[in-house]
Short mmCIF file of C-alpha atoms and ligand atoms in Angstrom, two decimals:
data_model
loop_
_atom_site.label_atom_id
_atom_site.label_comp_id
_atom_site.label_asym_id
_atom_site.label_seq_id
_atom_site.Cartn_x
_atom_site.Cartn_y
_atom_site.Cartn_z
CA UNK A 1 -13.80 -13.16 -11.16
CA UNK A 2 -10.85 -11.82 -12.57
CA UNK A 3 -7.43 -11.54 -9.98
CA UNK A 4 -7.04 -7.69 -8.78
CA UNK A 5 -3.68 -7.02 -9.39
CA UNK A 6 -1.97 -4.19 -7.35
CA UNK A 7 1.67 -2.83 -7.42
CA UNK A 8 3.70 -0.56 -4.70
CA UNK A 9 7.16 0.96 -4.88
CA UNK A 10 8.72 1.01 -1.64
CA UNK A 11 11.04 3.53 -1.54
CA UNK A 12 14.36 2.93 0.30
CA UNK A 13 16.02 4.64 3.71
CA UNK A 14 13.06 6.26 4.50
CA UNK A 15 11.22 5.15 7.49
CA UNK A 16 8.33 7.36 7.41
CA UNK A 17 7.15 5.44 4.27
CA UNK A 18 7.68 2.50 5.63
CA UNK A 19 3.54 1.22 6.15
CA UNK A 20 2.05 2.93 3.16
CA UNK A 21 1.79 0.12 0.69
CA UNK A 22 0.94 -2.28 3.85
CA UNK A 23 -1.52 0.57 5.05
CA UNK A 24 -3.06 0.35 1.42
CA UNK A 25 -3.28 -3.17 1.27
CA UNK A 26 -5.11 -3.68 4.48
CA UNK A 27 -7.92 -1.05 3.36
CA UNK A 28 -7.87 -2.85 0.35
CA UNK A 29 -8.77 -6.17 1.88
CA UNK A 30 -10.93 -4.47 4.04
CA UNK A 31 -12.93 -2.81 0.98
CA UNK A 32 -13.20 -6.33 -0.55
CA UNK A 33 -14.45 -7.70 2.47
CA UNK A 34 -12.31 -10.04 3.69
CA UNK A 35 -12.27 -11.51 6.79
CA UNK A 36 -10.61 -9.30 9.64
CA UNK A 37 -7.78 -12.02 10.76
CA UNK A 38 -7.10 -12.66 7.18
CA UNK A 39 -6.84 -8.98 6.42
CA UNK A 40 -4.28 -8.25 9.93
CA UNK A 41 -2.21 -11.32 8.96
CA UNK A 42 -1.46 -10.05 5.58
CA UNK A 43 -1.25 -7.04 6.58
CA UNK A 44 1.56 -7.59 9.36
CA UNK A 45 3.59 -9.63 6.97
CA UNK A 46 3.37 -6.56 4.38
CA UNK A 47 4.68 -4.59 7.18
CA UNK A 48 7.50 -6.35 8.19
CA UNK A 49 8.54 -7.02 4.53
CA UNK A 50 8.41 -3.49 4.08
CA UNK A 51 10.58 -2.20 6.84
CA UNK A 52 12.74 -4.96 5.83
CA UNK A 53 13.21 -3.37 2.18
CA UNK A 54 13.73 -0.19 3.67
CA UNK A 55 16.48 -0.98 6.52
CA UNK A 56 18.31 -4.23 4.24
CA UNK A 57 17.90 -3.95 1.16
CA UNK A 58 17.27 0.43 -0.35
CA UNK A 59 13.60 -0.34 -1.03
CA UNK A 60 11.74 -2.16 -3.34
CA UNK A 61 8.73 -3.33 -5.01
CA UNK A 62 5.24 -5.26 -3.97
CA UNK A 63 3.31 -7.34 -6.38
CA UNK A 64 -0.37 -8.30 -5.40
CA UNK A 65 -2.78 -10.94 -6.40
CA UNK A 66 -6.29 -11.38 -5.29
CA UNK A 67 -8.39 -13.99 -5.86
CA UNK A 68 -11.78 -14.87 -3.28
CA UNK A 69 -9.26 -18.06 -2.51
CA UNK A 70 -5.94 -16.75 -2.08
CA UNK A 71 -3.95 -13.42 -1.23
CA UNK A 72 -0.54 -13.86 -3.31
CA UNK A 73 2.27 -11.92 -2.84
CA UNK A 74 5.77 -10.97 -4.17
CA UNK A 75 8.37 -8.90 -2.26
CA UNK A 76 11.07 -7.87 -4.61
CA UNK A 77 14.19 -5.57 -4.02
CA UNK A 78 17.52 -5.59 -5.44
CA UNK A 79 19.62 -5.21 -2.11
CA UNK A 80 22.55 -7.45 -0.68
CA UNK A 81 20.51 -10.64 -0.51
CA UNK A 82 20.36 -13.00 2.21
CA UNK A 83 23.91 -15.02 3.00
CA UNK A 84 22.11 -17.72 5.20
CA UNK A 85 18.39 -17.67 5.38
CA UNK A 86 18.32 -20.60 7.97
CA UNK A 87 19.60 -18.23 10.04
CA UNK A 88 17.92 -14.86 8.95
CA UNK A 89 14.93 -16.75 9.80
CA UNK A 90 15.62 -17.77 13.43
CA UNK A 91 13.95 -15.45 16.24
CA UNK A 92 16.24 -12.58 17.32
CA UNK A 93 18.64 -12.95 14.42
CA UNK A 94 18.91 -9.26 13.21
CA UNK A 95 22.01 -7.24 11.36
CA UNK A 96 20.44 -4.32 11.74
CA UNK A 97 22.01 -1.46 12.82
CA UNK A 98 22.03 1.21 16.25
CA UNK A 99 20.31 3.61 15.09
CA UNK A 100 17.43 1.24 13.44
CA UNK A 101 17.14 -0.58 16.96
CA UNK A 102 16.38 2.98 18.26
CA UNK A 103 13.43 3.13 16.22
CA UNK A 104 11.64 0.10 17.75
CA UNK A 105 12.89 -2.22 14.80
CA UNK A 106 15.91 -4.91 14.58
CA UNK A 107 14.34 -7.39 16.95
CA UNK A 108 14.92 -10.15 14.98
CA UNK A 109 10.82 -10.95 14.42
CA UNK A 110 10.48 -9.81 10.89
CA UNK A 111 10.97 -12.76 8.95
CA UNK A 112 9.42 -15.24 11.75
CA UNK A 113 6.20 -13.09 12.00
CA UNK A 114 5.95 -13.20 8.30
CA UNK A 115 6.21 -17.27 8.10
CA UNK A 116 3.68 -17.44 11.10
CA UNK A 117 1.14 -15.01 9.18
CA UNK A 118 1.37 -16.38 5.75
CA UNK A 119 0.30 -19.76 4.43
CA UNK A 120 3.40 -20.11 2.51
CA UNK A 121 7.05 -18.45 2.87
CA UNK A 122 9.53 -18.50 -0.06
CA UNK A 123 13.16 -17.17 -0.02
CA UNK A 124 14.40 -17.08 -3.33
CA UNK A 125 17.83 -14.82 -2.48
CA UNK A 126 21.36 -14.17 -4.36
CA UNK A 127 24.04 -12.13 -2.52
CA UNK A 128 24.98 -9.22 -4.26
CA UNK A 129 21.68 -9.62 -6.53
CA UNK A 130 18.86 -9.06 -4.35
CA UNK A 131 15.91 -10.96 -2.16
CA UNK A 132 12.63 -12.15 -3.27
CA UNK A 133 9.83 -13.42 -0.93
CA UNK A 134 6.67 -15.22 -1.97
CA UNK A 135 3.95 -15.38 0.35
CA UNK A 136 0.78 -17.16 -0.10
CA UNK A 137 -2.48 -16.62 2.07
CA UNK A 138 -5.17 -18.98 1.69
CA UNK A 139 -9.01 -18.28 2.67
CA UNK A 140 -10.41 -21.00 3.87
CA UNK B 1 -15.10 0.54 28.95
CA UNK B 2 -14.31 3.43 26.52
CA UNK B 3 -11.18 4.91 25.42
CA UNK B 4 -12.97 8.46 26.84
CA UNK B 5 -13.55 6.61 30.45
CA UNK B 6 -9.89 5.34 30.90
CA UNK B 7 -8.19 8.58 29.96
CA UNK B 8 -10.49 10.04 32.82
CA UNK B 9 -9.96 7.58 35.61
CA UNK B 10 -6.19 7.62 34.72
CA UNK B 11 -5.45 10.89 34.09
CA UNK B 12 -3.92 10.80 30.85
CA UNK B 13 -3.51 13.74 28.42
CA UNK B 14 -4.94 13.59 24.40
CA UNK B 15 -2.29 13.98 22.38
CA UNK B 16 -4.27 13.22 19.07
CA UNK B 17 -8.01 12.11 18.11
CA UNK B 18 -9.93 12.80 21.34
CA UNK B 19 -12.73 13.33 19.49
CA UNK B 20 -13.20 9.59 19.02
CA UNK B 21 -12.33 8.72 22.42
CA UNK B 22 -16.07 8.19 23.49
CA UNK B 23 -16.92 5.72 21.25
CA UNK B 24 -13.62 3.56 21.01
CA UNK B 25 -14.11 0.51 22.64
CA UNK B 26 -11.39 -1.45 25.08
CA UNK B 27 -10.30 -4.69 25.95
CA UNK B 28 -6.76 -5.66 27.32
CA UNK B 29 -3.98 -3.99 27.24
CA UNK B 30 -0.13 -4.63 25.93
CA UNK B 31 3.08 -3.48 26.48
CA UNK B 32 5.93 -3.01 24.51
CA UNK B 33 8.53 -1.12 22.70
CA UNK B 34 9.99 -3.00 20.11
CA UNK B 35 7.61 -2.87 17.22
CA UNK B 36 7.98 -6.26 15.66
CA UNK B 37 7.08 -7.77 18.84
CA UNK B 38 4.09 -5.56 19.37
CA UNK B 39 2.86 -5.75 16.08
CA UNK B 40 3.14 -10.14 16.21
CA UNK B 41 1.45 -10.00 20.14
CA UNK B 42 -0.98 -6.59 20.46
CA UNK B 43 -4.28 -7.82 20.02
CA UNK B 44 -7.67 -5.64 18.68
CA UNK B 45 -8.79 -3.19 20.83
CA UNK B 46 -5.73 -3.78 23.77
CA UNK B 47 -4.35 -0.51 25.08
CA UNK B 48 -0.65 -0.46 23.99
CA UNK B 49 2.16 1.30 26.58
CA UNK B 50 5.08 2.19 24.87
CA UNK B 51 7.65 4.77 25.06
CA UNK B 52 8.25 4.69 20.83
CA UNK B 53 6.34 7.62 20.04
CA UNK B 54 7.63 7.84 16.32
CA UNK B 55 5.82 7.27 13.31
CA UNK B 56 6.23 3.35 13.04
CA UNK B 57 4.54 3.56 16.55
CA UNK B 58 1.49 4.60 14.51
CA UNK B 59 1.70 2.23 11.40
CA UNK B 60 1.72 -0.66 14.10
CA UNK B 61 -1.53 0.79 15.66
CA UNK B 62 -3.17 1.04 12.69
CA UNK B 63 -2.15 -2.10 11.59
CA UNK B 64 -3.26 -3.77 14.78
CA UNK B 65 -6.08 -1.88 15.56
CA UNK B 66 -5.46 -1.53 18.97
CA UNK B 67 -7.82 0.83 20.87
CA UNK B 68 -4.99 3.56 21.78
CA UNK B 69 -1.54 4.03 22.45
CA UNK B 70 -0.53 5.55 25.84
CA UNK B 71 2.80 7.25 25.99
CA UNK B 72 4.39 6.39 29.24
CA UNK B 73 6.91 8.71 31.50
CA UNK B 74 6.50 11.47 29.36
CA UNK B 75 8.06 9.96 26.06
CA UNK B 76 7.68 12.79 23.55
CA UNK B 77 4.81 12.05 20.18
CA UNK B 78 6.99 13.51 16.88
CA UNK B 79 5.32 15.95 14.75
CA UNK B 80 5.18 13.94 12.03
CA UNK B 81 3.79 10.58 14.07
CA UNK B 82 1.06 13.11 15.40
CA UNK B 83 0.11 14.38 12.03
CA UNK B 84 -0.42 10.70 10.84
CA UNK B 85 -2.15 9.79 14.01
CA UNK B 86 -4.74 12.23 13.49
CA UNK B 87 -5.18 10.76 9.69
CA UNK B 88 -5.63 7.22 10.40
CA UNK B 89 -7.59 8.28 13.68
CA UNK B 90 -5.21 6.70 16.02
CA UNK B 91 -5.95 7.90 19.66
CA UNK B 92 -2.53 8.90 21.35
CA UNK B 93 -2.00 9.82 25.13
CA UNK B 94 0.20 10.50 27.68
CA UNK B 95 1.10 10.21 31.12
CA UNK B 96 4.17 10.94 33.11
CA UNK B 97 4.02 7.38 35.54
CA UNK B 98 5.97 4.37 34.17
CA UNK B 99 4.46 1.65 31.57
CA UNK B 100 4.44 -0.47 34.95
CA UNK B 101 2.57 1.80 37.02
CA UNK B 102 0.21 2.22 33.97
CA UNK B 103 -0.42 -1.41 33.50
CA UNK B 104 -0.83 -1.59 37.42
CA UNK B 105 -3.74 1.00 37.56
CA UNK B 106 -4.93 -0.52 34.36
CA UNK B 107 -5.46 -4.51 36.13
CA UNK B 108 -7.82 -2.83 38.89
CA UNK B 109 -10.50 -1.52 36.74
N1 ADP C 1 15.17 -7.95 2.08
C1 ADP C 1 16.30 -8.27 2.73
N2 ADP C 1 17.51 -8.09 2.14
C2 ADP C 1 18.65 -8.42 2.77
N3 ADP C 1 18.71 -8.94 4.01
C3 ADP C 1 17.54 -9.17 4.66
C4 ADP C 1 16.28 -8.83 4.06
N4 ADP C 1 15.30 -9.18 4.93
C5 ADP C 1 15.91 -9.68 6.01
N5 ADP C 1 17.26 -9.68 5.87
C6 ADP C 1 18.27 -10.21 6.81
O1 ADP C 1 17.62 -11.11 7.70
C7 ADP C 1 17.77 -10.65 9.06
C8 ADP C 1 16.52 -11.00 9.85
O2 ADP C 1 15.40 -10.28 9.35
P1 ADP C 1 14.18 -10.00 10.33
O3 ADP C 1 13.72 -11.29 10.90
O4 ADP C 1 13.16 -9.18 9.59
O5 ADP C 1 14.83 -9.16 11.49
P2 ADP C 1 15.27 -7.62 11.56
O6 ADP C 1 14.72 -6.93 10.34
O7 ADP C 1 14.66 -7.14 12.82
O8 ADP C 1 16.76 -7.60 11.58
C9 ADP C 1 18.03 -9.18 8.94
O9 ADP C 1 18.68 -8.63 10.05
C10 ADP C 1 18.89 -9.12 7.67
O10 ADP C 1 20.22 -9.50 7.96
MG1 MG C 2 12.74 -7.11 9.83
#
């Protein structure tokens, strides 16, 4: 079978968009019948990588790959980057903002929840150039 | 139990999707407000209490597919979080008693 490849735009500062391309992504998985942990763990880490783009970083773009073994994905924005990512990924570490927390968001369980859904996490970040995450979900 | 059967023995109000009420199954319940948390802990079919009532509120329920979200003490459902509950048939209600009180009721059933 050939990979499916899909592509989202996340658009930045705007919350309400925020769970589109992870809302898509879960039917998606869904349609293809995968199974329904795989499809809620990908979907979760979508999420949080999203509202991540949106509150850090002005938005960005999702890259995905689908093969029956293994759920690839690419997170890609061009925001501030990531200064210490030993620390960004600790639980509770958040710089986000009042009027973010008020939302429900800026508890610090983004990044965590994504390494804990995902088979494999990769950082690759430059400040002042922007953040890219790799995530890898396997099906066993 | 059904969705339909708790908002009756609790009193709630439908604030979106009572239609599918009848036929939406139960099991546990969460609570929470900060949606990170939620969305790493809230298991299939729990009822969620919350106060967030905005439209990340709803992307987390879908997302989860928990059975419904309750709005506790009143905490008001934005127009545009009701508009996209009622698209991705997320079942939103409310009471005026506290997420505790709630979750109190909810344990004797
Ligand atoms: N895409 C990103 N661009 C820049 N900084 C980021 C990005 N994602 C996460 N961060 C940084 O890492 C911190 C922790 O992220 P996370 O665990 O998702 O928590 P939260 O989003 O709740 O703050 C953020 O507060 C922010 O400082
Ligand atoms: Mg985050």
């Amino acid at each position: 079978m050939e990979p499916i490849k899909l592509h989202y735009v996340v658009s930045g500062n705007d919350f309400t968009c925020a769970g589109e391309a992870s809302g898509k992504i879960k039917r998606e998985l869904k349609g293809l019948g995968f199974p329904n942990d795989i499809v809620r763990n990908v979907a979760i880490a979508v999420y949080e990588g999203e509202i991540n783009m949106v509150i850090h970083a002005g938005g960005g773009v999702i890259d995905v790959e689908i093969t029956p073994e293994c759920i690839s994905l690419d997170l890609i924005d061009e925001g501030p980057g990531i200064p210490d990512v030993s620390l960004a990924m600790k639980e509770g570490f958040s710089t986000a903002p009042e009027n973010v927390r008020q939302l429900g968001f800026g508890a610090g369980m983004g990044l965590p929840n994504i390494k804990k859904y995902t088979d494999e996490m990769i950082i690759d970040t430059e400040v002042g150039v922007g953040t890219t995450i790799h995530l890898k979900v396997y099906i066993k | 139990m059904t969705v339909k059967e708790l908002a009756k023995k609790l009193d709630l109000t439908y604030l979106s999707c009572e239609d599918k009420a009848a036929k939406r199954e139960i099991n546990g319940c969460y609570c929470g407000d900060l949606l990170s948390w939620v969305m790493s802990k809230a298991k299939e079919d729990n009822i969620w209490l919350t106060v967030m009532g905005n439209i990340n509120s709803i992307g987390v329920a879908v997302l989860t597919d928990v059975a419904c979200i309750i709005l506790t003490e009143n905490a008001p459902l934005d127009d545009n979080a009701k508009e996209k509950a009622t698209e991705n048939d997320v079942i939103v209600l409310t009471t005026s008693k506290t997420s505790y009180q709630v979750a109190a009721e909810i344990s004797k059933l």
